Short mmCIF file of C-alpha atoms in Angstrom, two decimals:
data_model
loop_
_atom_site.label_atom_id
_atom_site.label_comp_id
_atom_site.label_asym_id
_atom_site.label_seq_id
_atom_site.Cartn_x
_atom_site.Cartn_y
_atom_site.Cartn_z
CA TRP A 279 -93.16 34.54 10.76
CA GLU A 280 -95.25 34.89 13.93
CA GLN A 281 -98.52 34.81 11.97
CA ALA A 282 -97.35 31.78 10.01
CA LEU A 283 -96.65 29.85 13.22
CA ILE A 284 -99.99 30.89 14.76
CA HIS A 285 -101.77 29.76 11.62
CA LEU A 286 -99.89 26.46 11.63
CA SER A 287 -100.75 25.95 15.30
CA ASN A 288 -104.43 26.52 14.56
CA LEU A 289 -104.28 24.10 11.64
CA GLY A 290 -102.69 21.49 13.86
CA ARG A 291 -105.71 21.54 16.16
CA ALA A 292 -108.18 21.20 13.28
CA MET A 293 -106.38 18.64 11.12
CA SER A 294 -103.13 16.86 10.66
CA VAL A 295 -100.13 18.95 9.68
CA ASP A 296 -98.25 17.96 6.54
CA ILE A 297 -94.80 18.55 5.08
CA ILE A 298 -96.00 21.56 3.07
CA GLY A 299 -97.39 23.36 6.11
CA LEU A 300 -94.32 22.66 8.22
CA SER A 301 -91.95 23.65 5.40
CA ALA A 302 -93.89 26.91 4.99
CA ALA A 303 -93.53 27.56 8.72
CA ILE A 304 -89.79 26.87 8.55
CA SER A 305 -89.45 29.24 5.59
CA ALA A 306 -91.27 31.91 7.58
CA CYS A 307 -88.86 31.31 10.47
CA GLU A 308 -85.97 31.69 8.04
CA LYS A 309 -87.21 35.13 6.98
CA GLY A 310 -87.45 36.15 10.65
CA ALA A 311 -84.09 34.61 11.62
CA GLN A 312 -85.95 32.40 14.09
CA TRP A 313 -83.56 29.47 13.99
CA GLN A 314 -84.86 27.96 17.26
CA ARG A 315 -88.38 27.72 15.89
CA ALA A 316 -87.14 26.36 12.56
CA MET A 317 -85.21 23.61 14.33
CA MET A 318 -88.21 22.90 16.54
CA SER A 319 -90.37 22.50 13.42
CA VAL A 320 -87.95 19.90 12.03
CA ALA A 321 -88.14 18.09 15.37
CA VAL A 322 -91.95 18.21 15.19
CA MET A 323 -91.74 16.59 11.75
CA THR A 324 -89.82 13.61 13.07
CA VAL A 325 -92.16 13.19 16.04
CA ALA A 326 -95.16 13.39 13.69
CA VAL A 327 -93.47 10.80 11.44
CA ILE A 328 -93.16 13.32 8.63
CA MET A 329 -89.78 13.07 6.94
CA PRO A 330 -88.20 16.50 6.51
CA ASP A 331 -87.45 17.14 2.86
CA THR A 332 -84.71 19.10 1.14
CA ILE A 333 -86.77 22.30 1.25
CA SER A 334 -87.38 22.10 4.99
CA TYR A 335 -83.73 21.30 5.72
CA ASN A 336 -82.51 24.11 3.44
CA ALA A 337 -84.83 26.61 5.11
CA THR A 338 -83.62 25.44 8.53
CA ILE A 339 -79.97 25.83 7.50
CA SER A 340 -80.73 29.33 6.18
CA ALA A 341 -82.65 30.25 9.34
CA CYS A 342 -79.70 29.17 11.48
CA GLY A 343 -77.38 31.24 9.30
CA ALA A 344 -79.64 34.29 9.51
CA GLY A 345 -79.70 33.87 13.28
CA GLY A 346 -75.90 33.76 13.47
CA GLU A 347 -75.90 30.07 14.41
CA TRP A 348 -73.36 28.68 11.94
CA GLN A 349 -72.68 25.66 14.16
CA ARG A 350 -76.32 24.62 14.04
CA ALA A 351 -76.47 25.23 10.28
CA PHE A 352 -73.41 23.03 9.88
CA ALA A 353 -74.96 20.36 12.12
CA SER A 354 -78.21 20.48 10.12
CA LEU A 355 -76.26 19.90 6.91
CA ALA A 356 -74.42 17.01 8.56
CA THR A 357 -77.76 15.52 9.65
CA MET A 358 -79.05 15.95 6.13
CA CYS A 359 -76.02 14.09 4.75
CA ARG A 360 -77.04 11.09 6.86
CA ALA A 361 -80.76 11.37 6.04
CA VAL A 362 -82.87 10.39 3.07
CA PRO A 363 -83.13 13.81 1.43
CA THR A 364 -79.55 14.28 0.30
CA PRO A 365 -78.20 17.83 0.31
CA ASN A 366 -78.18 19.78 -2.92
CA ALA A 367 -76.17 22.81 -4.01
CA ILE A 368 -78.63 25.09 -2.19
CA SER A 369 -78.04 23.13 1.04
CA TYR A 370 -74.29 23.57 0.78
CA SER A 371 -74.55 27.22 -0.27
CA ALA A 372 -76.80 27.99 2.72
CA ALA A 373 -74.34 26.28 5.08
CA ILE A 374 -71.38 28.08 3.46
CA SER A 375 -73.23 31.37 3.89
CA ALA A 376 -74.00 30.52 7.54
CA CYS A 377 -70.31 29.81 8.17
CA GLY A 378 -69.55 33.15 6.55
CA GLN A 379 -71.85 34.90 9.03
CA GLY A 380 -69.63 33.53 11.77
CA ALA A 381 -66.38 34.36 9.93
CA GLU A 382 -65.69 30.62 9.74
CA TRP A 383 -63.94 30.92 6.39
CA LYS A 384 -61.98 27.66 6.68
CA ARG A 385 -65.15 25.69 7.33
CA ALA A 386 -66.86 27.51 4.45
CA LEU A 387 -64.01 26.53 2.11
CA SER A 388 -64.17 22.97 3.41
CA LEU A 389 -67.87 22.80 2.54
CA LEU A 390 -67.16 24.20 -0.92
CA ILE A 391 -64.59 21.45 -1.45
CA ASP A 392 -66.97 18.82 -0.04
CA MET A 393 -69.45 19.55 -2.82
CA GLY A 394 -67.26 17.66 -5.31
CA PRO A 395 -67.32 14.28 -3.52
CA ALA A 396 -71.06 14.80 -3.02
CA SER A 397 -71.37 14.97 -6.83
CA LEU A 398 -72.46 18.60 -6.67
CA GLU A 399 -70.92 21.28 -8.80
CA PRO A 400 -70.41 24.55 -6.94
CA GLY A 401 -71.87 27.46 -8.85
CA THR A 402 -71.85 31.22 -8.52
CA VAL A 403 -73.92 31.24 -5.33
CA SER A 404 -71.63 28.74 -3.59
CA PHE A 405 -68.46 30.53 -4.63
CA ASN A 406 -69.85 33.95 -3.71
CA ALA A 407 -70.89 32.68 -0.28
CA ALA A 408 -67.37 31.31 0.27
CA ILE A 409 -65.80 34.57 -0.95
CA SER A 410 -68.05 36.50 1.47
CA ALA A 411 -66.93 34.21 4.29
CA CYS A 412 -63.30 35.01 3.44
CA GLU A 413 -64.11 38.71 3.28
CA ARG A 414 -65.74 38.68 6.74
CA ALA A 415 -62.61 37.05 8.15
CA ALA A 416 -60.30 39.50 6.29
CA GLU A 417 -58.79 36.59 4.35
CA TRP A 418 -58.34 38.45 1.08
CA GLN A 419 -55.79 35.98 -0.28
CA ALA A 420 -58.28 33.13 -0.01
CA ALA A 421 -61.01 35.29 -1.55
CA LEU A 422 -58.74 36.14 -4.46
CA ALA A 423 -57.84 32.47 -4.93
CA LEU A 424 -61.55 31.64 -5.12
CA LEU A 425 -62.07 34.31 -7.76
CA VAL A 426 -59.23 32.84 -9.80
CA ALA A 427 -60.72 29.36 -9.36
CA MET A 428 -64.11 30.64 -10.55
CA ASP A 429 -62.48 32.09 -13.63
CA GLY A 430 -60.67 28.80 -14.22
CA ILE A 431 -63.94 26.87 -14.37
CA ILE A 432 -65.73 29.66 -16.22
CA ILE A 433 -68.20 30.80 -13.59
CA GLU A 434 -69.30 34.44 -13.70
CA PRO A 435 -68.76 36.08 -10.26
#
């Protein structure tokens, strides 16, 4: 991730930075759990009048989750819900996973439920992230209920 940001910085001096370069930098930050730098890159996009896209938001949400910052992941999803690139199932799954990292199982379940009104169908990844959140919080009853719900809508765990 450090090399990616150095390269991006050098590119910025030579030419204008675009959405692809910034999204690549955010993805690199995600891999290194560098949530601060990922969020800073999204801020740079808005200052540079580059609209963050779904990929850059998703990578930022994942970076926040990897860095143990579920609140910031949740806030990034909320920002995305108000922005032009609407969240997709990956956005919600990343936020659910981030909440799981913080043992925020109720918030994870809330996000899983919120996918319906957003016209998104939760799949295996979303359910598994919510089940993991329940597991981290020792909420086995909720995890079991999710497994039953998955079976009821014919999703393979």
